[in-house]
CSV table of C-alpha atoms in Angstrom, one decimal:
chain,number,residue,atom,x,y,z
A,13,MET,CA,3.8,10.7,-29.4
A,14,TRP,CA,1.1,8.4,-28.3
A,15,SER,CA,0.5,8.4,-24.6
A,16,PHE,CA,-2.1,7.6,-21.9
A,17,ALA,CA,-2.7,11.3,-21.3
A,18,GLN,CA,-3.6,11.8,-25.0
A,19,LEU,CA,-5.9,8.8,-24.9
A,20,ALA,CA,-7.7,10.2,-21.9
A,21,ASP,CA,-7.9,13.6,-23.6
A,22,THR,CA,-9.3,12.1,-26.8
A,23,ILE,CA,-12.0,10.2,-24.9
A,24,HIS,CA,-12.8,13.3,-22.8
A,25,GLU,CA,-13.1,15.6,-25.8
A,26,GLY,CA,-15.0,13.0,-27.8
A,27,LEU,CA,-17.5,12.5,-25.0
A,28,GLN,CA,-17.9,16.3,-24.4
A,29,ALA,CA,-18.6,16.9,-28.1
A,30,SER,CA,-21.2,14.2,-28.5
A,31,LEU,CA,-23.1,14.1,-25.2
A,32,PRO,CA,-24.6,16.6,-22.8
A,33,PRO,CA,-22.2,17.5,-20.0
A,34,ALA,CA,-23.9,15.5,-17.3
A,35,TRP,CA,-24.0,12.4,-19.5
A,36,ALA,CA,-20.5,12.9,-20.6
A,37,LEU,CA,-19.4,13.0,-16.9
A,38,ALA,CA,-21.4,9.8,-16.2
A,39,ALA,CA,-19.8,8.1,-19.2
A,40,GLU,CA,-16.4,9.1,-18.1
A,41,MET,CA,-17.0,7.8,-14.6
A,42,THR,CA,-18.2,4.5,-16.0
A,43,ILE,CA,-15.0,4.3,-18.1
A,44,VAL,CA,-12.9,5.0,-15.1
A,45,GLY,CA,-14.7,2.4,-13.0
A,46,LEU,CA,-14.4,-0.2,-15.7
A,47,SER,CA,-10.8,0.4,-16.3
A,48,ALA,CA,-10.1,0.3,-12.6
A,49,ILE,CA,-11.8,-3.1,-12.5
A,50,GLY,CA,-9.8,-4.2,-15.6
A,51,LEU,CA,-6.5,-3.1,-14.0
A,52,PHE,CA,-7.5,-4.9,-10.8
A,53,ALA,CA,-8.1,-8.2,-12.6
A,54,MET,CA,-5.0,-7.8,-14.8
A,55,LEU,CA,-2.8,-7.0,-11.8
A,56,GLY,CA,-4.1,-10.0,-9.9
A,57,LEU,CA,-3.4,-12.4,-12.7
A,58,VAL,CA,0.1,-10.9,-13.4
A,59,LEU,CA,1.2,-10.7,-9.8
A,60,VAL,CA,0.1,-14.2,-8.8
A,61,LEU,CA,2.0,-15.6,-11.8
A,62,MET,CA,5.0,-13.3,-11.0
A,63,GLU,CA,5.0,-14.5,-7.4
A,64,ARG,CA,5.2,-18.1,-8.5
A,65,LYS,CA,7.8,-17.5,-11.2
A,66,VAL,CA,10.0,-15.5,-8.8
A,67,SER,CA,9.7,-18.1,-6.1
A,68,ALA,CA,10.7,-20.7,-8.7
A,69,PHE,CA,13.6,-18.6,-9.8
A,70,MET,CA,14.8,-18.1,-6.3
A,71,GLN,CA,14.7,-21.8,-5.5
A,72,ILE,CA,16.2,-22.9,-8.9
A,73,ARG,CA,12.9,-24.6,-10.0
A,74,ILE,CA,11.0,-24.1,-13.3
A,75,GLY,CA,7.7,-23.0,-11.7
A,76,PRO,CA,4.4,-23.3,-13.5
A,77,ASN,CA,5.0,-24.4,-17.1
A,78,ARG,CA,2.0,-26.5,-18.2
A,79,VAL,CA,-0.8,-24.1,-18.8
A,80,GLY,CA,-0.2,-22.0,-21.9
A,81,PRO,CA,3.3,-21.0,-23.3
A,82,ALA,CA,5.8,-21.2,-20.4
A,83,GLY,CA,2.9,-21.4,-17.9
A,84,LEU,CA,1.7,-17.9,-18.7
A,85,LEU,CA,-1.9,-18.8,-18.5
A,86,GLN,CA,-1.5,-20.5,-15.1
A,87,SER,CA,-3.3,-17.7,-13.2
A,88,PHE,CA,-6.3,-18.0,-15.5
A,89,ALA,CA,-6.5,-21.6,-14.6
A,90,ASP,CA,-6.2,-20.7,-10.9
A,91,THR,CA,-9.0,-18.2,-11.2
A,92,LEU,CA,-11.2,-20.6,-12.9
A,93,LYS,CA,-10.6,-23.2,-10.2
A,94,LEU,CA,-11.4,-20.6,-7.5
A,95,LEU,CA,-14.6,-19.7,-9.4
A,96,VAL,CA,-16.0,-23.2,-9.3
A,97,LYS,CA,-15.1,-23.8,-5.6
A,98,GLU,CA,-17.9,-23.8,-3.2
A,99,GLY,CA,-18.0,-20.9,-0.8
A,100,ILE,CA,-18.7,-22.3,2.6
A,101,THR,CA,-20.1,-20.2,5.4
A,102,PRO,CA,-19.4,-22.2,8.6
A,103,ASP,CA,-21.9,-22.4,11.5
A,104,GLY,CA,-21.6,-19.8,14.2
A,105,VAL,CA,-20.0,-17.1,12.2
A,106,ASP,CA,-21.2,-13.5,12.4
A,107,LYS,CA,-22.7,-13.6,8.9
A,108,PHE,CA,-22.8,-9.9,8.3
A,109,LEU,CA,-19.2,-9.2,9.2
A,110,PHE,CA,-18.1,-12.4,7.6
A,111,ASN,CA,-19.5,-11.4,4.2
A,112,ALA,CA,-18.7,-7.7,4.5
A,113,ALA,CA,-15.0,-8.2,5.3
A,114,PRO,CA,-13.8,-9.2,1.7
A,115,LEU,CA,-15.8,-6.3,0.4
A,116,VAL,CA,-14.1,-3.8,2.7
A,117,ALA,CA,-10.7,-5.2,1.8
A,118,MET,CA,-11.6,-4.7,-1.9
A,119,ILE,CA,-12.9,-1.2,-1.4
A,120,ALA,CA,-9.8,-0.1,0.5
A,121,ALA,CA,-7.6,-1.5,-2.2
A,122,MET,CA,-9.6,0.1,-5.0
A,123,LEU,CA,-9.8,3.5,-3.4
A,124,LEU,CA,-6.0,3.6,-3.2
A,125,LEU,CA,-5.8,3.7,-7.0
A,126,ALA,CA,-7.2,7.2,-7.1
A,127,PRO,CA,-4.1,9.3,-6.4
A,128,ILE,CA,-1.6,7.2,-8.2
A,129,ALA,CA,0.0,8.7,-11.2
A,130,PHE,CA,0.3,5.9,-13.7
A,131,ALA,CA,1.9,7.9,-16.5
A,132,ARG,CA,2.6,11.5,-17.4
A,133,ASP,CA,-0.6,13.6,-16.7
A,134,PHE,CA,-2.5,10.4,-16.2
A,135,GLN,CA,-4.1,10.1,-12.8
A,136,ILE,CA,-7.7,9.6,-11.6
A,137,TRP,CA,-7.7,12.2,-8.9
A,138,ASP,CA,-4.8,14.5,-8.3
A,139,LEU,CA,-5.9,15.8,-4.9
A,140,ASN,CA,-3.8,18.2,-3.0
A,141,ILE,CA,-3.4,15.9,0.0
A,142,GLY,CA,-2.6,12.8,-2.1
A,143,VAL,CA,0.0,11.4,0.3
A,144,LEU,CA,-2.2,11.9,3.3
A,145,TYR,CA,-5.1,10.3,1.5
A,146,VAL,CA,-3.0,7.2,0.8
A,147,SER,CA,-2.0,6.8,4.4
A,148,ALA,CA,-5.5,7.4,5.6
A,149,VAL,CA,-7.2,4.9,3.2
A,150,SER,CA,-4.6,2.2,3.5
A,151,SER,CA,-5.3,2.0,7.2
A,152,LEU,CA,-8.9,0.8,6.3
A,153,ASN,CA,-7.3,-2.5,5.5
A,154,VAL,CA,-6.8,-3.3,9.2
A,155,ILE,CA,-10.5,-3.1,9.7
A,156,ALA,CA,-11.2,-5.7,7.0
A,157,ILE,CA,-8.7,-8.0,8.5
A,158,LEU,CA,-10.0,-7.6,12.1
A,159,MET,CA,-13.6,-8.1,10.8
A,160,ALA,CA,-12.6,-11.3,9.0
A,161,GLY,CA,-10.7,-12.6,12.0
A,162,TRP,CA,-13.4,-11.7,14.6
A,163,SER,CA,-16.4,-12.9,12.6
A,164,SER,CA,-14.9,-16.3,11.6
A,165,ASN,CA,-15.5,-18.0,14.9
A,166,ASN,CA,-12.1,-19.7,14.6
A,167,LYS,CA,-9.3,-19.3,17.1
A,168,TYR,CA,-6.6,-19.2,14.4
A,169,SER,CA,-8.5,-16.5,12.6
A,170,LEU,CA,-8.8,-14.4,15.7
A,171,LEU,CA,-5.1,-14.8,16.6
A,172,GLY,CA,-4.0,-14.0,13.1
A,173,ALA,CA,-6.2,-10.9,13.0
A,174,MET,CA,-5.0,-9.6,16.3
A,175,ARG,CA,-1.4,-10.1,15.4
A,176,SER,CA,-1.9,-8.5,12.0
A,177,GLY,CA,-3.7,-5.5,13.6
A,178,ALA,CA,-0.8,-4.9,16.0
A,179,GLN,CA,1.7,-5.3,13.2
A,180,ILE,CA,0.0,-3.1,10.7
A,181,VAL,CA,-0.7,-0.2,13.0
A,182,SER,CA,2.9,-0.4,14.3
A,183,TYR,CA,4.5,-0.3,11.0
A,184,GLU,CA,2.2,2.4,9.7
A,185,LEU,CA,4.1,4.9,11.9
A,186,SER,CA,7.4,4.0,10.2
A,187,ALA,CA,5.9,4.2,6.8
A,188,GLY,CA,4.3,7.5,7.6
A,189,LEU,CA,7.6,9.0,8.9
A,190,SER,CA,9.6,7.8,5.9
A,191,VAL,CA,6.9,9.3,3.6
A,192,LEU,CA,7.2,12.6,5.5
A,193,THR,CA,10.9,12.9,4.7
A,194,ILE,CA,10.0,13.2,1.1
A,195,VAL,CA,7.2,15.6,1.9
A,196,VAL,CA,9.7,17.8,3.7
A,197,LEU,CA,12.0,17.7,0.7
A,198,ALA,CA,9.3,18.2,-2.0
A,199,GLY,CA,7.3,20.7,0.1
A,200,SER,CA,3.9,19.3,-1.1
A,201,LEU,CA,1.5,16.5,-0.4
A,202,GLN,CA,0.2,16.5,-4.0
A,203,VAL,CA,1.4,13.5,-5.9
A,204,SER,CA,1.9,15.4,-9.2
A,205,GLU,CA,4.0,18.1,-7.4
A,206,ILE,CA,6.1,15.4,-5.7
A,207,VAL,CA,6.7,13.8,-9.1
A,208,ALA,CA,7.4,17.2,-10.7
A,209,SER,CA,10.0,18.0,-8.0
A,210,GLN,CA,12.0,15.0,-9.2
A,211,ALA,CA,12.4,16.4,-12.7
A,212,ASP,CA,16.2,16.9,-12.1
A,213,GLY,CA,16.8,13.7,-10.3
A,214,TRP,CA,15.0,11.2,-8.1
A,215,TRP,CA,14.8,11.9,-4.3
A,216,ILE,CA,16.7,8.8,-3.5
A,217,PHE,CA,19.7,10.3,-5.3
A,218,LYS,CA,19.1,13.9,-4.4
A,219,GLY,CA,18.1,13.6,-0.8
A,220,HIS,CA,21.5,12.5,0.6
A,221,VAL,CA,21.5,10.0,3.5
A,222,PRO,CA,18.1,10.8,5.0
A,223,ALA,CA,16.2,9.9,1.8
A,224,LEU,CA,18.2,6.6,1.5
A,225,MET,CA,17.4,5.7,5.1
A,226,ALA,CA,13.8,6.6,4.6
A,227,PHE,CA,13.7,4.4,1.5
A,228,VAL,CA,15.0,1.4,3.4
A,229,ILE,CA,12.6,2.0,6.3
A,230,PHE,CA,9.7,2.4,3.8
A,231,LEU,CA,10.5,-0.9,2.2
A,232,ILE,CA,10.6,-2.7,5.5
A,233,ALA,CA,7.4,-1.0,6.6
A,234,ALA,CA,5.7,-1.7,3.3
A,235,THR,CA,6.6,-5.4,3.5
A,236,ALA,CA,5.1,-5.5,7.0
A,237,GLU,CA,2.0,-3.5,6.1
A,238,THR,CA,1.1,-5.9,3.3
A,239,ASN,CA,1.6,-8.9,5.6
A,240,ARG,CA,4.3,-10.4,3.5
A,241,ALA,CA,7.1,-12.7,4.6
A,242,PRO,CA,9.3,-12.2,6.7
A,243,PHE,CA,6.5,-10.3,8.5
A,244,ASP,CA,3.6,-12.7,7.6
A,245,MET,CA,2.7,-13.3,11.3
A,246,ALA,CA,-1.0,-12.8,10.3
A,247,GLU,CA,-1.0,-16.0,8.3
A,248,ALA,CA,2.0,-17.9,9.5
A,249,GLU,CA,1.1,-21.1,7.8
A,250,SER,CA,2.9,-23.5,10.1
A,251,GLU,CA,1.1,-22.2,13.2
A,252,LEU,CA,-2.1,-20.5,12.2
A,253,THR,CA,-3.2,-22.5,9.2
A,254,ALA,CA,-4.0,-19.4,7.1
A,255,GLY,CA,-4.5,-16.7,9.7
A,256,PHE,CA,-7.5,-14.4,9.3
A,257,HIS,CA,-8.8,-16.0,6.2
A,258,THR,CA,-8.8,-19.6,7.4
A,259,GLU,CA,-12.5,-20.0,7.2
A,260,TYR,CA,-12.9,-18.3,3.8
A,261,SER,CA,-13.2,-20.4,0.7
A,262,GLY,CA,-14.1,-20.0,-2.9
A,263,MET,CA,-14.6,-16.5,-4.3
A,264,LYS,CA,-14.5,-14.7,-1.0
A,265,PHE,CA,-11.0,-16.1,-0.4
A,266,ALA,CA,-10.0,-15.1,-3.9
A,267,LEU,CA,-11.1,-11.5,-3.2
A,268,PHE,CA,-8.9,-11.4,-0.1
A,269,PHE,CA,-6.1,-12.8,-2.1
A,270,LEU,CA,-6.6,-10.3,-4.8
A,271,ALA,CA,-6.8,-7.3,-2.4
A,272,GLU,CA,-3.6,-8.5,-0.8
A,273,TYR,CA,-1.7,-8.5,-4.1
A,274,ILE,CA,-3.2,-5.1,-5.1
A,275,ASN,CA,-2.0,-3.7,-1.8
A,276,VAL,CA,1.5,-4.9,-2.6
A,277,PHE,CA,1.3,-3.2,-6.0
A,278,ILE,CA,0.0,0.0,-4.4
A,279,VAL,CA,2.7,0.3,-1.7
A,280,CYS,CA,5.3,-0.3,-4.3
A,281,ALA,CA,3.7,2.3,-6.6
A,282,ILE,CA,3.8,4.8,-3.7
A,283,GLY,CA,7.4,3.9,-3.0
A,284,ALA,CA,8.3,4.3,-6.6
A,285,THR,CA,6.5,7.7,-6.8
A,286,LEU,CA,8.1,9.1,-3.7
A,287,PHE,CA,11.6,7.8,-3.9
A,288,LEU,CA,12.2,6.8,-7.5
A,289,GLY,CA,10.4,9.5,-9.3
A,290,GLY,CA,7.1,7.9,-10.3
A,291,TRP,CA,6.6,8.3,-14.1
A,292,MET,CA,9.6,10.7,-14.2
A,293,PRO,CA,12.4,9.4,-16.4
A,294,LEU,CA,15.9,9.2,-15.1
A,295,HIS,CA,17.0,12.8,-15.2
A,296,ILE,CA,20.4,14.1,-14.1
A,297,GLY,CA,20.6,17.8,-13.3
A,298,HIS,CA,21.4,19.8,-16.4
A,299,TRP,CA,22.5,17.0,-18.6
A,300,GLU,CA,20.1,18.1,-21.3
A,301,ALA,CA,21.1,15.6,-23.9
A,302,PHE,CA,20.9,12.7,-21.5
A,303,ASN,CA,17.5,13.8,-20.2
A,304,HIS,CA,16.2,14.1,-23.7
A,305,ALA,CA,17.3,10.6,-24.5
A,306,MET,CA,15.6,9.3,-21.4
A,307,ASP,CA,12.4,11.2,-22.3
A,308,TRP,CA,12.0,8.9,-25.3
A,309,ILE,CA,11.1,6.0,-23.1
A,310,PRO,CA,7.4,6.3,-22.3
A,311,SER,CA,6.5,7.5,-18.8
A,312,SER,CA,4.1,4.6,-18.2
A,313,LEU,CA,7.0,2.2,-18.9
A,314,TRP,CA,9.1,4.1,-16.3
A,315,PHE,CA,6.3,3.9,-13.7
A,316,PHE,CA,5.5,0.2,-14.2
A,317,GLY,CA,9.2,-0.7,-14.4
A,318,LYS,CA,10.0,0.9,-11.1
A,319,THR,CA,6.9,-0.5,-9.4
A,320,PHE,CA,7.6,-4.0,-10.6
A,321,PHE,CA,11.2,-3.7,-9.6
A,322,LEU,CA,10.1,-2.9,-6.0
A,323,ILE,CA,7.6,-5.7,-6.1
A,324,PHE,CA,10.4,-8.0,-7.2
A,325,VAL,CA,12.5,-6.8,-4.2
A,326,ILE,CA,9.6,-7.5,-1.8
A,327,MET,CA,9.2,-11.0,-3.3
A,328,TRP,CA,12.9,-11.5,-3.0
A,329,PHE,CA,12.6,-10.7,0.8
A,330,ARG,CA,10.3,-13.6,1.1
A,331,TRP,CA,12.8,-16.1,0.1
A,332,THR,CA,15.8,-14.5,1.9
A,333,PHE,CA,14.7,-13.8,5.5
A,334,PRO,CA,13.2,-16.2,7.9
A,335,ARG,CA,9.9,-15.3,9.6
A,336,LEU,CA,10.1,-13.1,12.7
A,337,ARG,CA,8.4,-13.9,16.0
A,338,ILE,CA,5.7,-11.5,17.1
A,339,ASP,CA,7.9,-10.0,19.9
A,340,GLN,CA,10.9,-9.6,17.6
A,341,LEU,CA,8.6,-8.0,15.0
A,342,LEU,CA,7.3,-5.4,17.4
A,343,ASP,CA,10.8,-4.9,18.9
A,344,LEU,CA,12.1,-4.1,15.4
A,345,GLU,CA,9.5,-1.4,15.0
A,346,TRP,CA,9.4,0.2,18.4
A,347,ARG,CA,13.1,-0.2,19.4
A,348,TYR,CA,14.7,0.5,16.1
A,349,LEU,CA,12.7,1.7,13.2
A,350,LEU,CA,10.6,4.3,15.0
A,351,PRO,CA,13.5,6.1,16.8
A,352,ILE,CA,15.6,6.0,13.7
A,353,GLY,CA,12.7,7.4,11.7
A,354,MET,CA,12.2,10.3,14.2
A,355,VAL,CA,15.9,11.2,14.1
A,356,ASN,CA,15.8,10.8,10.3
A,357,ILE,CA,13.0,13.4,10.0
A,358,LEU,CA,15.2,15.9,12.0
A,359,LEU,CA,18.1,15.1,9.7
A,360,VAL,CA,16.1,15.7,6.6
A,361,THR,CA,14.8,19.0,8.0
A,362,LEU,CA,18.4,20.1,8.4
A,363,VAL,CA,19.2,19.0,4.9
A,364,ALA,CA,16.2,20.8,3.5
A,365,ILE,CA,16.8,24.0,5.4
A,366,LEU,CA,20.5,24.2,4.6
A,367,GLY,CA,19.7,23.3,0.9
A,368,TRP,CA,22.1,20.4,0.9
A,369,HIS,CA,19.9,18.4,-1.4
A,370,PHE,CA,20.7,18.8,-5.1
B,16,MET,CA,1.5,30.0,-1.0
B,17,ALA,CA,4.8,30.2,-2.8
B,18,ARG,CA,6.0,27.1,-4.5
B,19,ILE,CA,9.6,25.9,-4.7
B,20,PRO,CA,11.0,26.6,-8.2
B,21,TYR,CA,11.8,23.4,-10.0
B,22,ILE,CA,14.4,23.1,-12.7
B,23,ARG,CA,12.5,23.6,-16.0
B,24,TYR,CA,11.2,20.5,-17.7
B,25,THR,CA,13.4,19.2,-20.4
B,26,LEU,CA,10.3,18.1,-22.3
B,27,SER,CA,8.8,20.7,-24.6
B,28,GLN,CA,5.7,21.4,-22.5
B,29,PRO,CA,5.3,21.4,-18.7
B,30,PRO,CA,2.8,18.9,-17.2
B,31,ARG,CA,-0.7,20.2,-17.2
B,32,ARG,CA,-3.1,20.2,-14.3
B,33,ARG,CA,-5.6,17.9,-15.8
B,34,HIS,CA,-7.6,17.2,-12.7
B,35,SER,CA,-7.4,20.0,-10.2
B,36,THR,CA,-9.4,19.9,-7.0
B,37,ASP,CA,-12.4,21.7,-8.5
B,38,ASP,CA,-12.7,19.0,-11.3
B,39,PRO,CA,-16.1,17.3,-10.8
B,40,MET,CA,-14.4,14.0,-11.6
B,41,GLY,CA,-12.1,14.3,-8.6
B,42,PRO,CA,-14.2,13.8,-5.4
B,43,ALA,CA,-16.6,11.6,-7.4
B,44,SER,CA,-13.9,9.2,-8.2
B,45,MET,CA,-14.0,7.9,-4.6
B,46,LEU,CA,-17.6,7.0,-5.1
B,47,VAL,CA,-16.9,5.5,-8.6
B,48,LEU,CA,-14.1,3.4,-7.2
B,49,THR,CA,-16.1,2.2,-4.3
B,50,LEU,CA,-19.0,1.2,-6.6
B,51,ALA,CA,-16.5,-0.5,-8.9
B,52,ALA,CA,-15.1,-2.5,-6.0
B,53,ILE,CA,-18.5,-3.5,-4.8
B,54,ALA,CA,-19.7,-4.4,-8.4
B,55,PHE,CA,-16.5,-6.5,-9.0
B,56,SER,CA,-16.8,-8.4,-5.7
B,57,VAL,CA,-20.6,-9.0,-5.9
B,58,ILE,CA,-20.5,-10.1,-9.5
B,59,ALA,CA,-17.6,-12.5,-8.8
B,60,ILE,CA,-19.4,-14.0,-5.8
B,61,LEU,CA,-22.7,-14.3,-7.7
B,62,ILE,CA,-21.1,-16.0,-10.7
B,63,SER,CA,-19.5,-18.5,-8.5
B,64,ARG,CA,-22.7,-19.1,-6.7
B,65,PHE,CA,-24.5,-19.8,-9.9
B,66,VAL,CA,-21.8,-22.0,-11.3
B,67,VAL,CA,-21.2,-24.1,-8.2
B,68,LYS,CA,-23.6,-26.9,-7.2
B,69,GLY,CA,-22.9,-27.1,-3.5
B,70,SER,CA,-23.6,-29.9,-1.1
B,71,TRP,CA,-24.0,-29.7,2.6
B,72,ASN,CA,-23.3,-31.9,5.6
B,73,PRO,CA,-22.7,-31.1,9.3
B,74,GLN,CA,-19.0,-31.5,9.0
B,75,LYS,CA,-18.7,-28.7,6.5
B,76,GLY,CA,-20.1,-26.2,9.0
B,77,GLN,CA,-17.5,-26.8,11.6
B,78,ALA,CA,-14.5,-24.6,12.3
B,79,TYR,CA,-11.3,-25.5,10.5
B,80,GLU,CA,-9.1,-26.1,13.5
B,81,CYS,CA,-7.6,-29.5,14.4
B,82,GLY,CA,-9.9,-32.1,13.0
B,83,ILE,CA,-11.5,-32.8,16.4
B,84,PRO,CA,-14.5,-30.8,17.5
B,85,THR,CA,-13.4,-27.3,18.7
B,86,GLN,CA,-13.1,-26.7,22.4
B,87,GLY,CA,-14.9,-23.9,24.1
B,88,GLN,CA,-15.7,-20.4,23.0
B,89,THR,CA,-13.8,-18.5,20.3
B,90,TRP,CA,-14.7,-15.0,21.5
B,91,ILE,CA,-12.6,-15.1,24.7
B,92,GLN,CA,-10.3,-12.6,26.3
B,93,PHE,CA,-7.0,-12.2,24.4
B,94,GLN,CA,-3.7,-10.8,25.5
B,95,VAL,CA,-3.7,-7.3,26.9
B,96,GLY,CA,-0.5,-6.6,25.1
B,97,TYR,CA,-2.3,-5.8,21.9
B,98,TYR,CA,-4.2,-3.0,23.7
B,99,LEU,CA,-1.0,-1.4,25.0
B,100,PHE,CA,0.4,-1.3,21.5
B,101,ALA,CA,-2.8,0.2,20.2
B,102,LEU,CA,-2.7,2.9,22.8
B,103,ILE,CA,0.9,3.9,22.1
B,104,PHE,CA,0.1,3.7,18.4
B,105,LEU,CA,-2.6,6.2,18.9
B,106,VAL,CA,-0.2,8.7,20.5
B,107,PHE,CA,2.3,8.5,17.7
B,108,ASP,CA,-0.3,8.4,15.0
B,109,VAL,CA,-1.7,11.7,16.1
B,110,GLU,CA,1.9,13.0,16.2
B,111,LEU,CA,2.2,12.0,12.6
B,112,ILE,CA,-0.9,13.8,11.7
B,113,PHE,CA,0.5,17.0,13.2
B,114,LEU,CA,3.7,16.5,11.3
B,115,TYR,CA,2.0,16.5,7.9
B,116,PRO,CA,1.1,20.2,7.7
B,117,TRP,CA,4.5,21.0,9.3
B,118,ALA,CA,6.3,19.0,6.6
B,119,VAL,CA,4.7,21.0,3.8
B,120,VAL,CA,5.8,24.4,5.0
B,121,VAL,CA,9.1,23.6,6.6
B,122,LYS,CA,11.2,24.8,3.7
B,123,GLU,CA,9.5,28.2,3.7
B,124,ILE,CA,9.7,28.8,7.4
B,125,GLY,CA,13.2,27.5,7.9
B,126,TRP,CA,15.0,27.4,11.2
B,127,PRO,CA,12.0,28.3,13.5
B,128,ALA,CA,10.3,25.2,12.1
B,129,LEU,CA,13.2,23.0,13.0
B,130,VAL,CA,13.4,24.3,16.5
B,131,GLU,CA,9.7,23.9,17.1
B,132,ILE,CA,9.7,20.3,15.8
B,133,VAL,CA,12.7,19.4,18.0
B,134,ILE,CA,10.7,20.6,21.0
B,135,PHE,CA,7.6,18.7,19.8
B,136,LEU,CA,9.5,15.5,19.2
B,137,PHE,CA,11.5,15.8,22.4
B,138,ILE,CA,8.3,15.8,24.5
B,139,LEU,CA,7.0,12.8,22.6
B,140,PHE,CA,10.3,11.1,23.0
B,141,LEU,CA,10.0,11.5,26.8
B,142,GLY,CA,6.7,9.7,26.6
B,143,PHE,CA,8.3,7.0,24.5
B,144,LEU,CA,11.1,6.6,27.0
B,145,TYR,CA,8.6,6.3,29.8
B,146,ALA,CA,6.7,3.6,27.8
B,147,HIS,CA,10.0,1.8,27.6
B,148,LYS,CA,10.7,2.1,31.3
B,149,VAL,CA,7.4,0.6,32.3
B,150,LYS,CA,8.0,-2.1,29.8
B,151,ALA,CA,4.9,-1.4,27.8
B,152,LEU,CA,6.8,-2.1,24.6
B,153,THR,CA,8.1,-5.5,25.8
B,154,TRP,CA,6.1,-8.4,24.6
B,155,LYS,CA,5.2,-10.7,27.5
């Protein structure tokens, strides 16, 4: 059966056969880099269109429908528009930080692609502390936001960055605790091991109540960490213009925008990997026939299906809940989610030790 | 370290370890991805710089605030509340880091691991209650 893993193997073997080892490695790295850039661009285009279409669907509108068939080329038009916009650097900004901030945001988003298993045996770097890597690198994002807010010489930017910093670091704790419940159950930090441990059922089904609770907490924390409504205090349009990227225009704004959408994709991919089995098809215990039938659906389809389902849920949140005030937002985390998460981790330990999970 | 036995794969072959930690591609991928991000951003910015024919006037350089000239300095003192949250975050983030290695081995160690983590979390929880009592977690 044709698969991503086979494609990677074919390329690897072909390069090994035709080039000296060092050159083959360099060629492979170039291919990895180029495909990461390609994935970035594709995801940006698809997610922006999806956001607009989902918004339209939620509000019973049609949404973009002029450019291309059913508005499918709308994001190309948007990109083209952003490309020909003038990038203004206002007076009095800290030029170095101002220009470096979008780069840092992009680097943080790009580095997060490394440990994600996109399909069966298809992963850039299956490092043994994959989950820890994700939580470590994803916190780099705060630095980009604070750099942008501080350097912009704009009060709205500064306020937005400060709020966003407080929010992201707070919700990182809850996200970390809910990730840990799955680490306890799977007994490994390696992404491939965690996926493999779900071969007889996904953790959300196997892990009893704790896994379910962790999933809900993870979704809330992921929404907050990516600064999306109802937690979009960082760029509350009606009070802060555009928050930390008020002063950005043209391509630098586009880079922030892109990094934001890629982060949404990545947290959803992590959520899908930990709770919904990643590329693992829907398997139920020892139902061999059923499992075999499910294996016919390609693993990449499973992964992207789950991830895009979670992205849809997060977009759904945006049109369902009103925006929280900053004090309510921090209360939700520190009064409710963090204590619940801590109790939850004890519960899951009990479940894991007693072997109550299936 | 002993691994937990999984139920055998229903597919014909088990997944392979394509990229183990000693694969040269592994650690280098961080460098590759960083370079890819920089290349992407820089090329995008350069293209737009070549395409765009910009103009300049004094109004363009002003901060995008309310339409009237901006008042006073931007880099002023901001609310101390943010610092308090950052400090408490630091405590709990370090706690989280300690929990990671624990979480990996908890199934092998069993009950002692649970008892130890209850003690660990209890001490942290006391600190958490204290933070509540002095209203460090209340936004003013």
